[in-house]
Amino acid sequence: MKISYNWLKQFLHIDWEAEKTAELLTDLGLEVEGISEFETVKGGLKGIVVGHVLTCIKHPNADKLKLTTVDIGADAPVQIVCGAPNVDKGQKVPVATIGTTLYTAEGEAWKIKKGKIRGEESHGMICAEDELGLGKGHDGIMVLDEDLKPGTPCAEIFEVETDIIFEIGLTPNRADAMSHFGVARDLRAGLIQQEITKELITPPVTNFNIENRSLKIAVDVLNNDLAPRYCGVTISNLEVKDSPDWLKNRLRSIGLTPKNNVVDATNYVLHELGQPLHAFDANKIKGHKIEVKTVAAGTKFTTLDDVERELHEEDLMICDEEKPLCIAGIFGGKDSGVTENTTSIFLESAYFNPVSVRKTAKRHGLNTDASFRFERGIDIQNVEYALRRAASLIKEIAGGDITSDIVDLYSKKVEDHEVFLTYEKINKLIGQEISRETIKSILTSLDIKVKNVSESGMGLAIPFYRVDVQRPVDVIEEILRVYGYNNINFTTKLNASIATTSRFEDYKLQNVIGNQLASQGFYEIMANSLTTIEYNKHSEAIKDENSVAMLNPLSSDLSVLRQSMLFSGLEAISHNINRKRLNLKFFEFGKTYHNFSDKRIENKHLSLFLTGNQEDDNWYGAQKKSDFFYLKSSIETVLSKLGINKTSSTPVENDVYQEGLSLKGNKLSLVEFGVIKPTIANAFDIKQEVLFADFNWDNIIKLAAQNTVIFKEISKYPVVKRDFALLLDSKVSFKDLYDIAFETEKKFLKEVNLFDVYTGDKLPEGKKSYAVSFTLADDKDTLKDKQIDKIMSKLRNNYENKLGAELR
């Protein structure tokens, strides 16, 4: 939000430097994010002076140029080459001296330099009005008043105004500060706390007089809940034209483009008092009647931006007897606005329900200065005063007469919100005691009325416009921000309690696995839980009716909560691939959201994404692509880290995978993983293979908590390794060898590993060779050769008898 310092000073006479004022505003909670300068003429006419043309002759080397000598108030006249057809001896003209910066119509800067034009020196430039930013004319140079003295700065002649603009990052709760007057009100409270008392000057409405009652517009509010207060008045015999310079400069300083004096006046009051207003051409109101109501769904309505919109049955509209004229509190209609032919207006000032305005604005994708304020809640008690202020201003700059009484439909008057605040609560929350007189002074400066005082606390009446102050704690926050957070002392003692938690707490397991995945080269992503319902079409298992939809979505791309972790991850992959990051490893902890007929469910997930090569390009080895087995190994390391080693696998049933597996443990579904279908990847503009794993994190936590970790002493006795090279039928698997080995020897056998496989023409048909190693150990003694030979003999016999193996 832009705030003009000059405008602010109209309400509060302050002569502080802008930086000091910005610091106080920031301390008060109105954070000043930037300070910039505004000039009614870009460059402020610096370096532009009045010149007196002493001589003017034809340029000796150019037909269309003239050679002049000009008195610019310096020690001696200067020679200037000028191409304007109207330059002549004796004129007083604006001269840009050497070193002056001028600006093009597009705002590009260029500097006046000493130079030669067709062989003649030129020490400056005689300017046209468009070259100075004073107009659009370029037919010739500007000719000034003959009485002006050479050397006079042109900034003094044209009354160039400079201003300081504060860019305030207004938080959504501070609806009371959405205007210059609101900011001035807060600033005054801050000054009082610094023992600087300044009067807050209220904009005048003294010239609001009803001249006659010749133009009456009847008003009927059909829905008081959506429009609790509605005011209006008519003004006749006015003249729509350009606004005076002072008004245009005020609007331009905060980034608004002036339209005409009537529209500019309503915009001025909007930013002055925070009350949106709207002016209707009274001659376009059929039946001389305004109806505030909703209309039938599907009704067509063309707004001021020339867009035809289809109305919703809950959209509040301002209508005449025949048609809608305006979307209440948001945007005017094309056929009811003020034009240069308008001679009488109906001026509206109202309070519209914030929730209704927000829903309508979001439905139609509109965000206006008016809706911005109505959505957050304006001051309902200020509606009529703002109407009087705007009507007075329009009379001043557009002429005309006020030709009706003020219509003020205010069915249920609101009262100030009452709060009882105890001193104990104040001291406990702040952490130190603030004097009661200081507290009363701060509250009074914020227009919070102290209705009664007791030994324990105060009864307070909160003005309606402070929509964010509803509880005692809110009042304490108000006291603190004006008193100054920097004035609160900090103790040197820090008290804290230590909580005992299980090592299987969700966040602890997330940290453990997150660190492990990061050490394996994965990067954590955090995606938005809001997504588009269009992604549901990629899987038959994801139903639109199971989506949790937003009531007021920011956009169609953020309209539902996600039902799958896949699509947000694919968005991240696509974003990185488009920026030439082709080898990616991502993981994300997050939730999915599901809406069923009887309940809503949130499920926790851990998702892994792999695409491209396992490592970035390097010189020391050939690249390996991230494939199904690499993903499987990453999954196994996660499960192993959590002590989950016993799992069973089945083919995955999820239709987003081209191929994949589903792992279960203790009958709980743990993870589904595989290769994503190319058609889904292509939908995200991904041309390379993507692998995806989706852990059911809730089940992972359950199973991890059931795991019993047994610690045992490391044996001090040596291990023994023996090998077999076995000739086997090709149908025999390593699992068969593994199971028989542990059936044969349960006490001393520790490990069985397959370290070589051979198949080829040197072996009989249907045969293969396995090289298997066996690790033996006794935890209580050193194994003897006889014991080892006996075990290996039993193993050999069982392999021969059960598998038909031959020792090679």
mmCIF file with all atom_site columns, C-alpha atoms in Angstrom, residues 42-203:
data_model
loop_
_atom_site.group_PDB
_atom_site.id
_atom_site.type_symbol
_atom_site.label_atom_id
_atom_site.label_alt_id
_atom_site.label_comp_id
_atom_site.label_asym_id
_atom_site.label_entity_id
_atom_site.label_seq_id
_atom_site.pdbx_PDB_ins_code
_atom_site.Cartn_x
_atom_site.Cartn_y
_atom_site.Cartn_z
_atom_site.occupancy
_atom_site.B_iso_or_equiv
_atom_site.pdbx_formal_charge
_atom_site.auth_seq_id
_atom_site.auth_comp_id
_atom_site.auth_asym_id
_atom_site.auth_atom_id
_atom_site.pdbx_PDB_model_num
ATOM 1   C CA . LYS A 1 42  ? 9.999   13.685 -13.678 1.00 0.00 ? 42  LYS A CA 1
ATOM 2   C CA . GLY A 1 43  ? 13.387  15.120 -12.800 1.00 0.00 ? 43  GLY A CA 1
ATOM 3   C CA . GLY A 1 44  ? 11.769  18.068 -11.006 1.00 0.00 ? 44  GLY A CA 1
ATOM 4   C CA . LEU A 1 45  ? 12.922  20.477 -13.780 1.00 0.00 ? 45  LEU A CA 1
ATOM 5   C CA . LYS A 1 46  ? 16.358  20.485 -12.162 1.00 0.00 ? 46  LYS A CA 1
ATOM 6   C CA . GLY A 1 47  ? 18.810  22.378 -14.352 1.00 0.00 ? 47  GLY A CA 1
ATOM 7   C CA . ILE A 1 48  ? 15.986  24.040 -16.360 1.00 0.00 ? 48  ILE A CA 1
ATOM 8   C CA . VAL A 1 49  ? 16.139  27.855 -16.190 1.00 0.00 ? 49  VAL A CA 1
ATOM 9   C CA . VAL A 1 50  ? 14.483  30.819 -17.883 1.00 0.00 ? 50  VAL A CA 1
ATOM 10  C CA . GLY A 1 51  ? 16.461  32.030 -20.891 1.00 0.00 ? 51  GLY A CA 1
ATOM 11  C CA . HIS A 1 52  ? 16.167  35.309 -22.853 1.00 0.00 ? 52  HIS A CA 1
ATOM 12  C CA . VAL A 1 53  ? 16.800  34.913 -26.600 1.00 0.00 ? 53  VAL A CA 1
ATOM 13  C CA . LEU A 1 54  ? 19.097  37.836 -27.492 1.00 0.00 ? 54  LEU A CA 1
ATOM 14  C CA . THR A 1 55  ? 19.766  36.963 -31.135 1.00 0.00 ? 55  THR A CA 1
ATOM 15  C CA . CYS A 1 56  ? 18.299  34.462 -33.575 1.00 0.00 ? 56  CYS A CA 1
ATOM 16  C CA . ILE A 1 57  ? 19.763  33.918 -37.058 1.00 0.00 ? 57  ILE A CA 1
ATOM 17  C CA . LYS A 1 58  ? 19.672  31.178 -39.658 1.00 0.00 ? 58  LYS A CA 1
ATOM 18  C CA . HIS A 1 59  ? 22.230  28.392 -39.161 1.00 0.00 ? 59  HIS A CA 1
ATOM 19  C CA . PRO A 1 60  ? 24.984  28.912 -41.791 1.00 0.00 ? 60  PRO A CA 1
ATOM 20  C CA . ASN A 1 61  ? 25.123  25.173 -42.617 1.00 0.00 ? 61  ASN A CA 1
ATOM 21  C CA . ALA A 1 62  ? 21.480  24.025 -42.236 1.00 0.00 ? 62  ALA A CA 1
ATOM 22  C CA . ASP A 1 63  ? 18.232  25.324 -43.655 1.00 0.00 ? 63  ASP A CA 1
ATOM 23  C CA . LYS A 1 64  ? 15.993  24.157 -40.810 1.00 0.00 ? 64  LYS A CA 1
ATOM 24  C CA . LEU A 1 65  ? 18.211  25.112 -37.876 1.00 0.00 ? 65  LEU A CA 1
ATOM 25  C CA . LYS A 1 66  ? 18.712  28.464 -36.166 1.00 0.00 ? 66  LYS A CA 1
ATOM 26  C CA . LEU A 1 67  ? 21.651  29.842 -34.251 1.00 0.00 ? 67  LEU A CA 1
ATOM 27  C CA . THR A 1 68  ? 20.743  31.725 -31.094 1.00 0.00 ? 68  THR A CA 1
ATOM 28  C CA . THR A 1 69  ? 22.475  33.478 -28.225 1.00 0.00 ? 69  THR A CA 1
ATOM 29  C CA . VAL A 1 70  ? 20.595  33.179 -24.953 1.00 0.00 ? 70  VAL A CA 1
ATOM 30  C CA . ASP A 1 71  ? 20.945  34.966 -21.621 1.00 0.00 ? 71  ASP A CA 1
ATOM 31  C CA . ILE A 1 72  ? 20.471  32.303 -18.895 1.00 0.00 ? 72  ILE A CA 1
ATOM 32  C CA . GLY A 1 73  ? 21.456  34.531 -15.973 1.00 0.00 ? 73  GLY A CA 1
ATOM 33  C CA . ALA A 1 74  ? 25.118  33.507 -16.133 1.00 0.00 ? 74  ALA A CA 1
ATOM 34  C CA . ASP A 1 75  ? 28.169  35.718 -16.547 1.00 0.00 ? 75  ASP A CA 1
ATOM 35  C CA . ALA A 1 76  ? 27.848  35.613 -20.329 1.00 0.00 ? 76  ALA A CA 1
ATOM 36  C CA . PRO A 1 77  ? 25.207  34.529 -22.874 1.00 0.00 ? 77  PRO A CA 1
ATOM 37  C CA . VAL A 1 78  ? 25.484  31.035 -24.380 1.00 0.00 ? 78  VAL A CA 1
ATOM 38  C CA . GLN A 1 79  ? 25.133  29.912 -27.972 1.00 0.00 ? 79  GLN A CA 1
ATOM 39  C CA . ILE A 1 80  ? 22.410  27.308 -28.623 1.00 0.00 ? 80  ILE A CA 1
ATOM 40  C CA . VAL A 1 81  ? 21.461  25.631 -31.895 1.00 0.00 ? 81  VAL A CA 1
ATOM 41  C CA . CYS A 1 82  ? 17.663  25.221 -32.076 1.00 0.00 ? 82  CYS A CA 1
ATOM 42  C CA . GLY A 1 83  ? 15.469  23.462 -34.640 1.00 0.00 ? 83  GLY A CA 1
ATOM 43  C CA . ALA A 1 84  ? 12.089  24.783 -33.447 1.00 0.00 ? 84  ALA A CA 1
ATOM 44  C CA . PRO A 1 85  ? 10.240  26.817 -36.103 1.00 0.00 ? 85  PRO A CA 1
ATOM 45  C CA . ASN A 1 86  ? 8.834   29.321 -33.589 1.00 0.00 ? 86  ASN A CA 1
ATOM 46  C CA . VAL A 1 87  ? 12.059  30.360 -31.831 1.00 0.00 ? 87  VAL A CA 1
ATOM 47  C CA . ASP A 1 88  ? 12.667  34.111 -32.196 1.00 0.00 ? 88  ASP A CA 1
ATOM 48  C CA . LYS A 1 89  ? 14.603  37.038 -30.798 1.00 0.00 ? 89  LYS A CA 1
ATOM 49  C CA . GLY A 1 90  ? 13.231  38.557 -27.577 1.00 0.00 ? 90  GLY A CA 1
ATOM 50  C CA . GLN A 1 91  ? 11.450  35.447 -26.307 1.00 0.00 ? 91  GLN A CA 1
ATOM 51  C CA . LYS A 1 92  ? 11.675  34.088 -22.771 1.00 0.00 ? 92  LYS A CA 1
ATOM 52  C CA . VAL A 1 93  ? 12.165  30.324 -23.072 1.00 0.00 ? 93  VAL A CA 1
ATOM 53  C CA . PRO A 1 94  ? 12.982  27.283 -20.884 1.00 0.00 ? 94  PRO A CA 1
ATOM 54  C CA . VAL A 1 95  ? 16.611  26.239 -21.325 1.00 0.00 ? 95  VAL A CA 1
ATOM 55  C CA . ALA A 1 96  ? 18.135  22.909 -20.277 1.00 0.00 ? 96  ALA A CA 1
ATOM 56  C CA . THR A 1 97  ? 21.686  23.757 -19.259 1.00 0.00 ? 97  THR A CA 1
ATOM 57  C CA . ILE A 1 98  ? 24.770  21.554 -19.726 1.00 0.00 ? 98  ILE A CA 1
ATOM 58  C CA . GLY A 1 99  ? 24.562  18.495 -17.422 1.00 0.00 ? 99  GLY A CA 1
ATOM 59  C CA . THR A 1 100 ? 20.765  18.552 -17.113 1.00 0.00 ? 100 THR A CA 1
ATOM 60  C CA . THR A 1 101 ? 18.965  15.194 -17.303 1.00 0.00 ? 101 THR A CA 1
ATOM 61  C CA . LEU A 1 102 ? 15.800  15.031 -19.404 1.00 0.00 ? 102 LEU A CA 1
ATOM 62  C CA . TYR A 1 103 ? 13.428  12.109 -19.865 1.00 0.00 ? 103 TYR A CA 1
ATOM 63  C CA . THR A 1 104 ? 11.699  10.617 -22.885 1.00 0.00 ? 104 THR A CA 1
ATOM 64  C CA . ALA A 1 105 ? 7.972   9.860  -22.887 1.00 0.00 ? 105 ALA A CA 1
ATOM 65  C CA . GLU A 1 106 ? 8.911   6.271  -21.998 1.00 0.00 ? 106 GLU A CA 1
ATOM 66  C CA . GLY A 1 107 ? 10.909  7.468  -18.969 1.00 0.00 ? 107 GLY A CA 1
ATOM 67  C CA . GLU A 1 108 ? 14.409  6.916  -20.379 1.00 0.00 ? 108 GLU A CA 1
ATOM 68  C CA . ALA A 1 109 ? 16.987  9.412  -19.130 1.00 0.00 ? 109 ALA A CA 1
ATOM 69  C CA . TRP A 1 110 ? 19.379  11.346 -21.342 1.00 0.00 ? 110 TRP A CA 1
ATOM 70  C CA . LYS A 1 111 ? 21.804  14.127 -20.480 1.00 0.00 ? 111 LYS A CA 1
ATOM 71  C CA . ILE A 1 112 ? 22.411  17.506 -22.123 1.00 0.00 ? 112 ILE A CA 1
ATOM 72  C CA . LYS A 1 113 ? 26.025  17.794 -23.258 1.00 0.00 ? 113 LYS A CA 1
ATOM 73  C CA . LYS A 1 114 ? 28.110  20.437 -24.951 1.00 0.00 ? 114 LYS A CA 1
ATOM 74  C CA . GLY A 1 115 ? 28.359  19.603 -28.660 1.00 0.00 ? 115 GLY A CA 1
ATOM 75  C CA . LYS A 1 116 ? 28.622  20.739 -32.249 1.00 0.00 ? 116 LYS A CA 1
ATOM 76  C CA . ILE A 1 117 ? 25.674  20.706 -34.645 1.00 0.00 ? 117 ILE A CA 1
ATOM 77  C CA . ARG A 1 118 ? 26.589  21.186 -38.287 1.00 0.00 ? 118 ARG A CA 1
ATOM 78  C CA . GLY A 1 119 ? 29.859  22.825 -37.265 1.00 0.00 ? 119 GLY A CA 1
ATOM 79  C CA . GLU A 1 120 ? 28.399  25.259 -34.683 1.00 0.00 ? 120 GLU A CA 1
ATOM 80  C CA . GLU A 1 121 ? 28.766  24.849 -30.927 1.00 0.00 ? 121 GLU A CA 1
ATOM 81  C CA . SER A 1 122 ? 25.612  24.399 -28.841 1.00 0.00 ? 122 SER A CA 1
ATOM 82  C CA . HIS A 1 123 ? 25.697  24.931 -25.056 1.00 0.00 ? 123 HIS A CA 1
ATOM 83  C CA . GLY A 1 124 ? 22.266  23.748 -23.977 1.00 0.00 ? 124 GLY A CA 1
ATOM 84  C CA . MET A 1 125 ? 18.800  23.129 -25.337 1.00 0.00 ? 125 MET A CA 1
ATOM 85  C CA . ILE A 1 126 ? 15.695  25.288 -25.696 1.00 0.00 ? 126 ILE A CA 1
ATOM 86  C CA . CYS A 1 127 ? 12.839  22.949 -24.788 1.00 0.00 ? 127 CYS A CA 1
ATOM 87  C CA . ALA A 1 128 ? 9.320   22.124 -25.915 1.00 0.00 ? 128 ALA A CA 1
ATOM 88  C CA . GLU A 1 129 ? 6.719   21.212 -23.299 1.00 0.00 ? 129 GLU A CA 1
ATOM 89  C CA . ASP A 1 130 ? 6.838   17.462 -23.988 1.00 0.00 ? 130 ASP A CA 1
ATOM 90  C CA . GLU A 1 131 ? 10.606  17.455 -23.536 1.00 0.00 ? 131 GLU A CA 1
ATOM 91  C CA . LEU A 1 132 ? 10.112  18.847 -20.016 1.00 0.00 ? 132 LEU A CA 1
ATOM 92  C CA . GLY A 1 133 ? 7.196   16.583 -19.151 1.00 0.00 ? 133 GLY A CA 1
ATOM 93  C CA . LEU A 1 134 ? 4.815   19.537 -18.914 1.00 0.00 ? 134 LEU A CA 1
ATOM 94  C CA . GLY A 1 135 ? 2.518   18.453 -21.743 1.00 0.00 ? 135 GLY A CA 1
ATOM 95  C CA . LYS A 1 136 ? 2.361   16.610 -25.049 1.00 0.00 ? 136 LYS A CA 1
ATOM 96  C CA . GLY A 1 137 ? 2.940   19.514 -27.431 1.00 0.00 ? 137 GLY A CA 1
ATOM 97  C CA . HIS A 1 138 ? 5.940   19.345 -29.749 1.00 0.00 ? 138 HIS A CA 1
ATOM 98  C CA . ASP A 1 139 ? 5.033   21.879 -32.432 1.00 0.00 ? 139 ASP A CA 1
ATOM 99  C CA . GLY A 1 140 ? 7.653   24.259 -31.111 1.00 0.00 ? 140 GLY A CA 1
ATOM 100 C CA . ILE A 1 141 ? 9.464   25.493 -28.050 1.00 0.00 ? 141 ILE A CA 1
ATOM 101 C CA . MET A 1 142 ? 7.611   26.813 -25.010 1.00 0.00 ? 142 MET A CA 1
ATOM 102 C CA . VAL A 1 143 ? 7.380   30.603 -24.845 1.00 0.00 ? 143 VAL A CA 1
ATOM 103 C CA . LEU A 1 144 ? 7.261   31.917 -21.274 1.00 0.00 ? 144 LEU A CA 1
ATOM 104 C CA . ASP A 1 145 ? 5.974   35.122 -19.677 1.00 0.00 ? 145 ASP A CA 1
ATOM 105 C CA . GLU A 1 146 ? 7.966   38.171 -20.780 1.00 0.00 ? 146 GLU A CA 1
ATOM 106 C CA . ASP A 1 147 ? 8.266   39.440 -17.182 1.00 0.00 ? 147 ASP A CA 1
ATOM 107 C CA . LEU A 1 148 ? 10.343  36.480 -16.030 1.00 0.00 ? 148 LEU A CA 1
ATOM 108 C CA . LYS A 1 149 ? 13.952  37.097 -15.105 1.00 0.00 ? 149 LYS A CA 1
ATOM 109 C CA . PRO A 1 150 ? 16.664  35.122 -16.955 1.00 0.00 ? 150 PRO A CA 1
ATOM 110 C CA . GLY A 1 151 ? 18.190  32.395 -14.782 1.00 0.00 ? 151 GLY A CA 1
ATOM 111 C CA . THR A 1 152 ? 15.019  31.813 -12.735 1.00 0.00 ? 152 THR A CA 1
ATOM 112 C CA . PRO A 1 153 ? 14.616  28.060 -12.041 1.00 0.00 ? 153 PRO A CA 1
ATOM 113 C CA . CYS A 1 154 ? 11.602  26.742 -13.965 1.00 0.00 ? 154 CYS A CA 1
ATOM 114 C CA . ALA A 1 155 ? 10.687  24.533 -10.991 1.00 0.00 ? 155 ALA A CA 1
ATOM 115 C CA . GLU A 1 156 ? 9.581   27.734 -9.210  1.00 0.00 ? 156 GLU A CA 1
ATOM 116 C CA . ILE A 1 157 ? 7.455   28.889 -12.155 1.00 0.00 ? 157 ILE A CA 1
ATOM 117 C CA . PHE A 1 158 ? 5.585   25.639 -12.729 1.00 0.00 ? 158 PHE A CA 1
ATOM 118 C CA . GLU A 1 159 ? 5.231   24.780 -9.020  1.00 0.00 ? 159 GLU A CA 1
ATOM 119 C CA . VAL A 1 160 ? 6.747   21.325 -9.289  1.00 0.00 ? 160 VAL A CA 1
ATOM 120 C CA . GLU A 1 161 ? 5.679   19.285 -6.269  1.00 0.00 ? 161 GLU A CA 1
ATOM 121 C CA . THR A 1 162 ? 7.892   16.645 -4.744  1.00 0.00 ? 162 THR A CA 1
ATOM 122 C CA . ASP A 1 163 ? 6.705   14.002 -2.342  1.00 0.00 ? 163 ASP A CA 1
ATOM 123 C CA . ILE A 1 164 ? 7.923   11.023 -0.351  1.00 0.00 ? 164 ILE A CA 1
ATOM 124 C CA . ILE A 1 165 ? 6.030   7.772  -0.836  1.00 0.00 ? 165 ILE A CA 1
ATOM 125 C CA . PHE A 1 166 ? 5.998   5.054  1.829   1.00 0.00 ? 166 PHE A CA 1
ATOM 126 C CA . GLU A 1 167 ? 5.436   1.490  0.630   1.00 0.00 ? 167 GLU A CA 1
ATOM 127 C CA . ILE A 1 168 ? 3.692   -0.156 3.577   1.00 0.00 ? 168 ILE A CA 1
ATOM 128 C CA . GLY A 1 169 ? 3.414   -3.931 3.806   1.00 0.00 ? 169 GLY A CA 1
ATOM 129 C CA . LEU A 1 170 ? -0.043  -3.951 5.327   1.00 0.00 ? 170 LEU A CA 1
ATOM 130 C CA . THR A 1 171 ? -0.949  -7.154 7.138   1.00 0.00 ? 171 THR A CA 1
ATOM 131 C CA . PRO A 1 172 ? -4.476  -8.517 6.481   1.00 0.00 ? 172 PRO A CA 1
ATOM 132 C CA . ASN A 1 173 ? -5.680  -7.810 10.023  1.00 0.00 ? 173 ASN A CA 1
ATOM 133 C CA . ARG A 1 174 ? -4.998  -4.065 9.845   1.00 0.00 ? 174 ARG A CA 1
ATOM 134 C CA . ALA A 1 175 ? -8.139  -3.003 8.014   1.00 0.00 ? 175 ALA A CA 1
ATOM 135 C CA . ASP A 1 176 ? -8.164  0.217  10.050  1.00 0.00 ? 176 ASP A CA 1
ATOM 136 C CA . ALA A 1 177 ? -4.968  1.425  8.341   1.00 0.00 ? 177 ALA A CA 1
ATOM 137 C CA . MET A 1 178 ? -6.109  1.053  4.716   1.00 0.00 ? 178 MET A CA 1
ATOM 138 C CA . SER A 1 179 ? -6.140  4.834  4.227   1.00 0.00 ? 179 SER A CA 1
ATOM 139 C CA . HIS A 1 180 ? -4.058  7.935  4.802   1.00 0.00 ? 180 HIS A CA 1
ATOM 140 C CA . PHE A 1 181 ? -6.297  8.972  7.675   1.00 0.00 ? 181 PHE A CA 1
ATOM 141 C CA . GLY A 1 182 ? -5.952  5.534  9.282   1.00 0.00 ? 182 GLY A CA 1
ATOM 142 C CA . VAL A 1 183 ? -2.157  5.680  9.047   1.00 0.00 ? 183 VAL A CA 1
ATOM 143 C CA . ALA A 1 184 ? -2.190  9.227  10.467  1.00 0.00 ? 184 ALA A CA 1
ATOM 144 C CA . ARG A 1 185 ? -4.339  7.999  13.361  1.00 0.00 ? 185 ARG A CA 1
ATOM 145 C CA . ASP A 1 186 ? -1.785  5.303  14.201  1.00 0.00 ? 186 ASP A CA 1
ATOM 146 C CA . LEU A 1 187 ? 1.104   7.725  13.781  1.00 0.00 ? 187 LEU A CA 1
ATOM 147 C CA . ARG A 1 188 ? -0.504  10.143 16.229  1.00 0.00 ? 188 ARG A CA 1
ATOM 148 C CA . ALA A 1 189 ? -0.711  7.368  18.851  1.00 0.00 ? 189 ALA A CA 1
ATOM 149 C CA . GLY A 1 190 ? 2.999   6.674  18.365  1.00 0.00 ? 190 GLY A CA 1
ATOM 150 C CA . LEU A 1 191 ? 3.867   10.355 18.705  1.00 0.00 ? 191 LEU A CA 1
ATOM 151 C CA . ILE A 1 192 ? 1.853   10.686 21.924  1.00 0.00 ? 192 ILE A CA 1
ATOM 152 C CA . GLN A 1 193 ? 3.840   7.791  23.384  1.00 0.00 ? 193 GLN A CA 1
ATOM 153 C CA . GLN A 1 194 ? 6.965   9.838  22.601  1.00 0.00 ? 194 GLN A CA 1
ATOM 154 C CA . GLU A 1 195 ? 5.375   12.807 24.371  1.00 0.00 ? 195 GLU A CA 1
ATOM 155 C CA . ILE A 1 196 ? 4.705   14.646 21.115  1.00 0.00 ? 196 ILE A CA 1
ATOM 156 C CA . THR A 1 197 ? 1.085   15.784 20.980  1.00 0.00 ? 197 THR A CA 1
ATOM 157 C CA . LYS A 1 198 ? -0.318  16.520 17.538  1.00 0.00 ? 198 LYS A CA 1
ATOM 158 C CA . GLU A 1 199 ? -3.910  17.283 16.581  1.00 0.00 ? 199 GLU A CA 1
ATOM 159 C CA . LEU A 1 200 ? -5.510  14.807 14.179  1.00 0.00 ? 200 LEU A CA 1
ATOM 160 C CA . ILE A 1 201 ? -7.205  16.968 11.537  1.00 0.00 ? 201 ILE A CA 1
ATOM 161 C CA . THR A 1 202 ? -10.432 15.538 10.155  1.00 0.00 ? 202 THR A CA 1
ATOM 162 C CA . PRO A 1 203 ? -11.241 16.246 6.465   1.00 0.00 ? 203 PRO A CA 1
#
